[in-house]
PDB file of N, CA and C in Angstrom:
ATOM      1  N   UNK X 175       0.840  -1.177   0.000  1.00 52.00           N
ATOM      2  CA  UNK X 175       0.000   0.000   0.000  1.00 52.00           C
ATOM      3  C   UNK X 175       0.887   1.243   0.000  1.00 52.00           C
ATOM      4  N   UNK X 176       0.563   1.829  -0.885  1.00 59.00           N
ATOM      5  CA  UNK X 176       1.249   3.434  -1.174  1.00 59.00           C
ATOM      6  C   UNK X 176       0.555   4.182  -0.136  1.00 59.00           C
ATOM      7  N   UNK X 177       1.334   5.132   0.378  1.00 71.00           N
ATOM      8  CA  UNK X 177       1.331   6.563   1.025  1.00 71.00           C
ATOM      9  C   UNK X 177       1.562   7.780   0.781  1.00 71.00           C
ATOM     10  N   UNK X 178       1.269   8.816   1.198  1.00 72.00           N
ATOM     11  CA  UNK X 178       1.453  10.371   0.600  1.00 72.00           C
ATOM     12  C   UNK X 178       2.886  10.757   1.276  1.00 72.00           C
ATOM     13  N   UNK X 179       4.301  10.969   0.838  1.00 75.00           N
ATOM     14  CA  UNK X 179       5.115  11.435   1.456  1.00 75.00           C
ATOM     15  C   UNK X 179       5.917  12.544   1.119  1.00 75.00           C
ATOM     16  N   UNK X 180       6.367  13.208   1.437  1.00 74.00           N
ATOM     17  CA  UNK X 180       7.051  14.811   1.343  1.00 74.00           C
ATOM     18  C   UNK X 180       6.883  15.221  -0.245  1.00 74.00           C
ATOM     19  N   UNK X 181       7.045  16.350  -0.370  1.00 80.00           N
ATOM     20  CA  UNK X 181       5.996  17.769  -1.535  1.00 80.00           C
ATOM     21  C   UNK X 181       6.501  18.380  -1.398  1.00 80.00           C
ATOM     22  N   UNK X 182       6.418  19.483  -2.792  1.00 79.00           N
ATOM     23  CA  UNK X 182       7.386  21.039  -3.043  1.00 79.00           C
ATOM     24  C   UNK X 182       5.761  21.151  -3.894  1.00 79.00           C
ATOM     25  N   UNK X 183       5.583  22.762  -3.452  1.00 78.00           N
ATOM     26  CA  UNK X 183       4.641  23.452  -4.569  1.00 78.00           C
ATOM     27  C   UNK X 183       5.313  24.327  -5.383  1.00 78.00           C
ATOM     28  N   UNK X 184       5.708  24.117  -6.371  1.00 72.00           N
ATOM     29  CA  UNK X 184       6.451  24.511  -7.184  1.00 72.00           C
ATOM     30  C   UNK X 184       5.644  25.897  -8.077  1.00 72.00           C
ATOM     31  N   UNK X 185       4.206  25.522  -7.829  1.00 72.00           N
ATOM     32  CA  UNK X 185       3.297  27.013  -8.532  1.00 72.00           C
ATOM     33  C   UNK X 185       2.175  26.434  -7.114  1.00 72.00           C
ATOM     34  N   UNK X 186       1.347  27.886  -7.576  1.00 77.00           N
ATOM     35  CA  UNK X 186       0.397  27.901  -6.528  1.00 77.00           C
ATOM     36  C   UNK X 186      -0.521  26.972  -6.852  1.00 77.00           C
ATOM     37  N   UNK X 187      -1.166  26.697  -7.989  1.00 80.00           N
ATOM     38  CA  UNK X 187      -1.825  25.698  -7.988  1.00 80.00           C
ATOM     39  C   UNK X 187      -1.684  23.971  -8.103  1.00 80.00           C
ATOM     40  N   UNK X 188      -0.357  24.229  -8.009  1.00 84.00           N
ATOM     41  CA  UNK X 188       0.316  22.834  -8.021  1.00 84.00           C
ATOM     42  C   UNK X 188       0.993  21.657  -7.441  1.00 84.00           C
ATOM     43  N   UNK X 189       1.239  20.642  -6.963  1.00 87.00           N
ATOM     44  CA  UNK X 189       1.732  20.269  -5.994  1.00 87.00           C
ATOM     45  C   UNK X 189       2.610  19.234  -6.903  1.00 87.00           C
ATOM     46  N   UNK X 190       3.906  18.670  -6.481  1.00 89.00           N
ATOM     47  CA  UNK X 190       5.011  17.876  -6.654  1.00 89.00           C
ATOM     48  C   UNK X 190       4.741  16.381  -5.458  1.00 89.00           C
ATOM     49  N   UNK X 191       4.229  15.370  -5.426  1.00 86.00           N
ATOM     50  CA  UNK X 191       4.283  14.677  -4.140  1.00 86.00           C
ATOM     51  C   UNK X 191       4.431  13.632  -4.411  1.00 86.00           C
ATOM     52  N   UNK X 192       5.364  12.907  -3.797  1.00 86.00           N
ATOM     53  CA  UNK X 192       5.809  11.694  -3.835  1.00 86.00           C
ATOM     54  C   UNK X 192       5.141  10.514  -2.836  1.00 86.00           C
ATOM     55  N   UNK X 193       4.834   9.386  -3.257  1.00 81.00           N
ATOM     56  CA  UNK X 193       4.608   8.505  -2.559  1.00 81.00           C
ATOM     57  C   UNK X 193       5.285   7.561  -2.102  1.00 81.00           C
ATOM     58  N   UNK X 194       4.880   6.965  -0.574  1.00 71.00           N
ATOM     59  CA  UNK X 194       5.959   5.845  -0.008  1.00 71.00           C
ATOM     60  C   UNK X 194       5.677   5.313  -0.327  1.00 71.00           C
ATOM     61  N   UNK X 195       6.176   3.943  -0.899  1.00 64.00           N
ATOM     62  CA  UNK X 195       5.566   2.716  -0.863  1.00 64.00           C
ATOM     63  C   UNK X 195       6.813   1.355  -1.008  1.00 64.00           C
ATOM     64  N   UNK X 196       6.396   0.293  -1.037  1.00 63.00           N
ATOM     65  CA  UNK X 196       7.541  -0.779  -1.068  1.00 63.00           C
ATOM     66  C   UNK X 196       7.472  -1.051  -2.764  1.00 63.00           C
ATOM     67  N   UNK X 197       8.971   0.377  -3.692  1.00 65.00           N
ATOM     68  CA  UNK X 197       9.351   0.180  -4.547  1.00 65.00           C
ATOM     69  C   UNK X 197      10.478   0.399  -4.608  1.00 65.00           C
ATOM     70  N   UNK X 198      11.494   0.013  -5.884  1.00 66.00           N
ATOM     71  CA  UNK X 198      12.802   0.861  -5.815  1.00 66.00           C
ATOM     72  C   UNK X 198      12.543   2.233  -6.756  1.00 66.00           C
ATOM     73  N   UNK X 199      11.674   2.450  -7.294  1.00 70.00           N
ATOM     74  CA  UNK X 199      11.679   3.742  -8.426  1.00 70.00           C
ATOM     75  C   UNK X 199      10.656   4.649  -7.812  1.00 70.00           C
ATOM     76  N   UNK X 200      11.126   5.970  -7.346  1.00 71.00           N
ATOM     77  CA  UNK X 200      10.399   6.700  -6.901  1.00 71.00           C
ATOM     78  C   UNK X 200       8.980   7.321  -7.807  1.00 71.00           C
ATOM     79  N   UNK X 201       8.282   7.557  -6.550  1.00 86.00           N
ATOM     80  CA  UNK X 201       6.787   7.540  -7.754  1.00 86.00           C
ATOM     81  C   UNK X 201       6.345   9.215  -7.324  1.00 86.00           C
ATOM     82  N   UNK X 202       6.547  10.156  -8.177  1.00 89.00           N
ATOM     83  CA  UNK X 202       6.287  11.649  -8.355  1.00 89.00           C
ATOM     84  C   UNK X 202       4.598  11.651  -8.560  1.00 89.00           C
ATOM     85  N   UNK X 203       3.784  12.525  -8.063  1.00 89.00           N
ATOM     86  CA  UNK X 203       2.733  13.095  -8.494  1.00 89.00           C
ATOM     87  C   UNK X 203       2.725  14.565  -9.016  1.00 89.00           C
ATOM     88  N   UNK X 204       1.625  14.650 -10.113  1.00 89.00           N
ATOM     89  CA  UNK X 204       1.508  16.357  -9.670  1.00 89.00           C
ATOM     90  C   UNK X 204      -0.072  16.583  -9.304  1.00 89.00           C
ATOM     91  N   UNK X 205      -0.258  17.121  -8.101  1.00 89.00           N
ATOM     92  CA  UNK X 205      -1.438  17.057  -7.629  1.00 89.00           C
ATOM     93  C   UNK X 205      -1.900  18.588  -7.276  1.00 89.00           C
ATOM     94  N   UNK X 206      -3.404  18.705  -7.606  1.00 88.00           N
ATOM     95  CA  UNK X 206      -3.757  20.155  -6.738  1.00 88.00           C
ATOM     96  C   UNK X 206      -4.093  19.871  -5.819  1.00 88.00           C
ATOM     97  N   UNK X 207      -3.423  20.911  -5.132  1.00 83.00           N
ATOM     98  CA  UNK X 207      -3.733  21.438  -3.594  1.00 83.00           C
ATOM     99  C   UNK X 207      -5.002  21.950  -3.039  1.00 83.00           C
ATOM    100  N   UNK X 208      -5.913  22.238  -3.815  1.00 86.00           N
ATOM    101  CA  UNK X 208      -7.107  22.394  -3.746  1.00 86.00           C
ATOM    102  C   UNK X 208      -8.024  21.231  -2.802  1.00 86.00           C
ATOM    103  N   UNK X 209      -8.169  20.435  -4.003  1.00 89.00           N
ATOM    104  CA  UNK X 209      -8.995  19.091  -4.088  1.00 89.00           C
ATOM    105  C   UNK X 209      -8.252  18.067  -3.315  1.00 89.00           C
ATOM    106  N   UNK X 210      -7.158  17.986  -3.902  1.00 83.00           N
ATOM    107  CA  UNK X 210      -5.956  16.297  -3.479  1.00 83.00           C
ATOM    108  C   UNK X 210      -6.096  16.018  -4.891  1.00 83.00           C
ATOM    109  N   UNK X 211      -7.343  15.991  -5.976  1.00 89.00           N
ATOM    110  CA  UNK X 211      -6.948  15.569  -7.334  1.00 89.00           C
ATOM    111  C   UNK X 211      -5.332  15.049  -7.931  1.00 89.00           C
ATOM    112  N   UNK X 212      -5.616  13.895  -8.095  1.00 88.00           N
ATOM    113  CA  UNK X 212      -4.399  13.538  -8.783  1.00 88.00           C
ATOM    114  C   UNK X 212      -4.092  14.363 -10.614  1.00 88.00           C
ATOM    115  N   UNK X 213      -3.457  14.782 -11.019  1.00 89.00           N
ATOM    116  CA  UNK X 213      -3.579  15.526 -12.563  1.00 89.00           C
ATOM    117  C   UNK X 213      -2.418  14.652 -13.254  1.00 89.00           C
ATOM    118  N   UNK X 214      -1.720  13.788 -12.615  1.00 89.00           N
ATOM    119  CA  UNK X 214      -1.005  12.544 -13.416  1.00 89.00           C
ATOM    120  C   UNK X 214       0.197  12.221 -12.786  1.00 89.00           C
ATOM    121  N   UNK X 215       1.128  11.207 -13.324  1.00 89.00           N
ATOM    122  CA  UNK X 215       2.287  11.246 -12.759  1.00 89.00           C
ATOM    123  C   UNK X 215       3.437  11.530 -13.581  1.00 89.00           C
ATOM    124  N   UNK X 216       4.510  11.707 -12.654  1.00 90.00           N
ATOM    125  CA  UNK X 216       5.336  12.729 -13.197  1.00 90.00           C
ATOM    126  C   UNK X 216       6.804  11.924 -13.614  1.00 90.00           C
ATOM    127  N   UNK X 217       6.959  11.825 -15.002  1.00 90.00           N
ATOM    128  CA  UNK X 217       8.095  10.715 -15.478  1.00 90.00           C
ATOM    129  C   UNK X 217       9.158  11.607 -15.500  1.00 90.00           C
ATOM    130  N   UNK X 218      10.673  11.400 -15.069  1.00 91.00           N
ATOM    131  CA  UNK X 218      11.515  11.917 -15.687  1.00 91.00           C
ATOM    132  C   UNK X 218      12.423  11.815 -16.421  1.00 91.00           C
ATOM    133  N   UNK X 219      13.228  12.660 -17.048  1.00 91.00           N
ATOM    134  CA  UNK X 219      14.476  11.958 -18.240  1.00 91.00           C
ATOM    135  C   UNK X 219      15.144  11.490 -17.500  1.00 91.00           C
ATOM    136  N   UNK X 220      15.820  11.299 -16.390  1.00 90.00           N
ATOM    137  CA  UNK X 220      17.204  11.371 -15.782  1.00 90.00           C
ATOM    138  C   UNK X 220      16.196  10.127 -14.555  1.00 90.00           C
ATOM    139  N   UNK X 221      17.107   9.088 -14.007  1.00 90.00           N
ATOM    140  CA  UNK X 221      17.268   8.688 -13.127  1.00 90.00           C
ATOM    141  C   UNK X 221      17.485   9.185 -11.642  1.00 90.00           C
ATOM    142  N   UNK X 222      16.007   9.067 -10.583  1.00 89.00           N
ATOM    143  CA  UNK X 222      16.189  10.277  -9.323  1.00 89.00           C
ATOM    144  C   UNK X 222      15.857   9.229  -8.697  1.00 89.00           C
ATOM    145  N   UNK X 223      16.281   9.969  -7.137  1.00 88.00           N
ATOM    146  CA  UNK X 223      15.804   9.060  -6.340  1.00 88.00           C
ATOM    147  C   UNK X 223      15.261  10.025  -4.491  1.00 88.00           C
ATOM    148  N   UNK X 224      14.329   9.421  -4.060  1.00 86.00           N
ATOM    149  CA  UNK X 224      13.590   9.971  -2.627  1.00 86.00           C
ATOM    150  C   UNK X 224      12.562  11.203  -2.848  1.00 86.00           C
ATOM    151  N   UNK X 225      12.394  11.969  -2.308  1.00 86.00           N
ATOM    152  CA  UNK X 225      10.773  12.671  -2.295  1.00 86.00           C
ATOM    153  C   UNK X 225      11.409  13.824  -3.316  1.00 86.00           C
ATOM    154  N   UNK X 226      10.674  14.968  -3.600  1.00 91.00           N
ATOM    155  CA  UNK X 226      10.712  16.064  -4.486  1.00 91.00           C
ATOM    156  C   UNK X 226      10.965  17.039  -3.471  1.00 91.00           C
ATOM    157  N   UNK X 227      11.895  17.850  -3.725  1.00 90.00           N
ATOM    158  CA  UNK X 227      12.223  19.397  -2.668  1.00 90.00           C
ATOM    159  C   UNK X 227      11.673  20.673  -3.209  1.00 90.00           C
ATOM    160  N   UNK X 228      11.182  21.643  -2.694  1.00 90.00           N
ATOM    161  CA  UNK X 228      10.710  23.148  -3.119  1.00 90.00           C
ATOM    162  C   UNK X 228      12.112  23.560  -3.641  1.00 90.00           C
ATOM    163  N   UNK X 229      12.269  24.046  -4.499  1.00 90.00           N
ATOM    164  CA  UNK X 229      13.445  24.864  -5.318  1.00 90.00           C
ATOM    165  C   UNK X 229      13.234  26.135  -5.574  1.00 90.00           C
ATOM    166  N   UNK X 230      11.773  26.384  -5.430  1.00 86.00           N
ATOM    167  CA  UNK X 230      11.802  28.154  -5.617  1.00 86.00           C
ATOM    168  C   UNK X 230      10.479  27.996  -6.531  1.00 86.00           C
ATOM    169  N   UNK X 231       9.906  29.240  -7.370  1.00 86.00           N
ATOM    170  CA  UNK X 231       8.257  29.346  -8.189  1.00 86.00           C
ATOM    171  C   UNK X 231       9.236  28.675  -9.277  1.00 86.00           C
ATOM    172  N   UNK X 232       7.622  27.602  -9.556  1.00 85.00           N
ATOM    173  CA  UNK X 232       7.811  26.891 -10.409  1.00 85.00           C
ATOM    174  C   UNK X 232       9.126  26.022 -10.937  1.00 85.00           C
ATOM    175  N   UNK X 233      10.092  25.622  -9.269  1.00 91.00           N
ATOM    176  CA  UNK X 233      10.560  24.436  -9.333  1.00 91.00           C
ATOM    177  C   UNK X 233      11.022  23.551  -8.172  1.00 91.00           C
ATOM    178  N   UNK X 234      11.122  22.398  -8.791  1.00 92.00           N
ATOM    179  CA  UNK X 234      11.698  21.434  -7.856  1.00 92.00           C
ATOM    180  C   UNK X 234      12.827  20.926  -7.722  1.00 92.00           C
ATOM    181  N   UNK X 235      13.514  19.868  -6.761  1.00 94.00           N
ATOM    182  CA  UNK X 235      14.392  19.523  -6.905  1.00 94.00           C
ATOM    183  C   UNK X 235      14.299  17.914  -6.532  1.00 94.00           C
ATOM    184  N   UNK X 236      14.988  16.740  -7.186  1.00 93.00           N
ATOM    185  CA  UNK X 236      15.508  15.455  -6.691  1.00 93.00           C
ATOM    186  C   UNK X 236      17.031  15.438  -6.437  1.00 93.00           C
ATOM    187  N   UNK X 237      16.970  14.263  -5.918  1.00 92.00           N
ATOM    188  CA  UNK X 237      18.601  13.741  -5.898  1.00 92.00           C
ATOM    189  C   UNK X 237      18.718  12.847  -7.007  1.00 92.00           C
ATOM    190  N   UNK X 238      19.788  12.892  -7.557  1.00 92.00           N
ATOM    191  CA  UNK X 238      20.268  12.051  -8.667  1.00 92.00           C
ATOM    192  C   UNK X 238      19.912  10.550  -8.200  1.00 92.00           C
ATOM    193  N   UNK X 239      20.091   9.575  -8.799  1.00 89.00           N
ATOM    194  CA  UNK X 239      19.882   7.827  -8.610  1.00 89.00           C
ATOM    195  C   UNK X 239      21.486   7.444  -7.546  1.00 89.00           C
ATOM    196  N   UNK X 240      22.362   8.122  -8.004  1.00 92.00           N
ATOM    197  CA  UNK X 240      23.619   8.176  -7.127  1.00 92.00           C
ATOM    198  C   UNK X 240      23.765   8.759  -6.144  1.00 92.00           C
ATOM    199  N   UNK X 241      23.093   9.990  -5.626  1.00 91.00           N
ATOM    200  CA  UNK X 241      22.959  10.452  -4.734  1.00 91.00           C
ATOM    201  C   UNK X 241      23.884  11.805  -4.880  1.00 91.00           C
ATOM    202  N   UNK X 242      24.801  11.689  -6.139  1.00 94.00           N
ATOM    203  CA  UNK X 242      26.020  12.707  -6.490  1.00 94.00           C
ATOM    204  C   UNK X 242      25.418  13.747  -6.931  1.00 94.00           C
ATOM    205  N   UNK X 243      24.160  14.200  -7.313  1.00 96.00           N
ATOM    206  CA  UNK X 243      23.860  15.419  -8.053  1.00 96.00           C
ATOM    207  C   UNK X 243      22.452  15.561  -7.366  1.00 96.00           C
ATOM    208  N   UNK X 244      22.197  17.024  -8.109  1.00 96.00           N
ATOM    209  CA  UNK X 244      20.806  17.713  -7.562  1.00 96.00           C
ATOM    210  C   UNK X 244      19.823  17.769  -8.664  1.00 96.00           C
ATOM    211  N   UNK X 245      19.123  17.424  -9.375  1.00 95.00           N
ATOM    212  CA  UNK X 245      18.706  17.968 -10.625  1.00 95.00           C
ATOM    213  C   UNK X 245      17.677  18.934 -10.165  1.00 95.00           C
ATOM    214  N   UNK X 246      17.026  20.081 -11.023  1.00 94.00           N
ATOM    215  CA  UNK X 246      15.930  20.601 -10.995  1.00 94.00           C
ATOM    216  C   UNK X 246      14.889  20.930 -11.650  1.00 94.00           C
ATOM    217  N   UNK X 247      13.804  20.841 -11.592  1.00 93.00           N
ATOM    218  CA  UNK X 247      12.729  20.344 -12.823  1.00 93.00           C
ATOM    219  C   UNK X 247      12.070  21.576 -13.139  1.00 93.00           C
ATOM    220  N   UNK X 248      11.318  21.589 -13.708  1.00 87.00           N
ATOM    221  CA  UNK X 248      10.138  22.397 -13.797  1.00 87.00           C
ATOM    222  C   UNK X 248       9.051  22.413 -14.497  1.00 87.00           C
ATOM    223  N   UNK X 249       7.480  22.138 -14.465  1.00 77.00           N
ATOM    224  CA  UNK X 249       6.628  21.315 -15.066  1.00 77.00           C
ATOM    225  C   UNK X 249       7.121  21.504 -16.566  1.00 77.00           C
ATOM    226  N   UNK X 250       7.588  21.989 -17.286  1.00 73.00           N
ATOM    227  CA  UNK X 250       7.863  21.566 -18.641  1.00 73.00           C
ATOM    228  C   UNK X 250       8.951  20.556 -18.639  1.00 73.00           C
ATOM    229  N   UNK X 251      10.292  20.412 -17.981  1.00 68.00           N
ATOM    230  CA  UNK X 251      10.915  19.390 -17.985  1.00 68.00           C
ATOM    231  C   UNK X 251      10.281  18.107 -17.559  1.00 68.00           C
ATOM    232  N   UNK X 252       8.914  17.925 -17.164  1.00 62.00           N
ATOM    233  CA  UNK X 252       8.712  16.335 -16.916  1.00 62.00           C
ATOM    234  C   UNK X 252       7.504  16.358 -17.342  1.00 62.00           C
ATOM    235  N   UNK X 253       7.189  15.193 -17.529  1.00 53.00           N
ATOM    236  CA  UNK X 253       5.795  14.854 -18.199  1.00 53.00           C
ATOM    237  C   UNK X 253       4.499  13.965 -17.348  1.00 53.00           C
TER     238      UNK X 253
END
């Protein structure tokens, strides 16, 4: 069973949230904050890994799959 775990709102109407659950590939949402509405999930180019961080309007941040880098997104970089 999946869980709701740590979020960056990256725009006001938007939410970044990751779920716990027993996987190895982290699972991104983008959800409004409004409702809880799910609006899809969030694939990326690059290999990340653990919850999504606030980075500032309109972005986020992961840790690389290595743990060596920061990447930072922003709803046009992910789908």
């Amino acid at each position: 069973m999946a869980r709701w775990d740590e979020g960056a709102y990256p725009y006001e109407d938007g939410a970044v949230v990751g779920t716990d659950g027993h996987t190895t590939e982290p699972r991104h949402w983008l959800v409004d904050p409004g409702t809880l509405a799910l609006r899809g999930r969030i694939v990326y180019s690059l290999p990340v890994t653990g919850s999504p961080w606030p980075a500032g309007p309109g972005l986020w941040a992961t840790l690389a799959e290595d743990r060596t880098a920061v990447h930072l997104w922003s709803p046009t970089d992910a789908s």
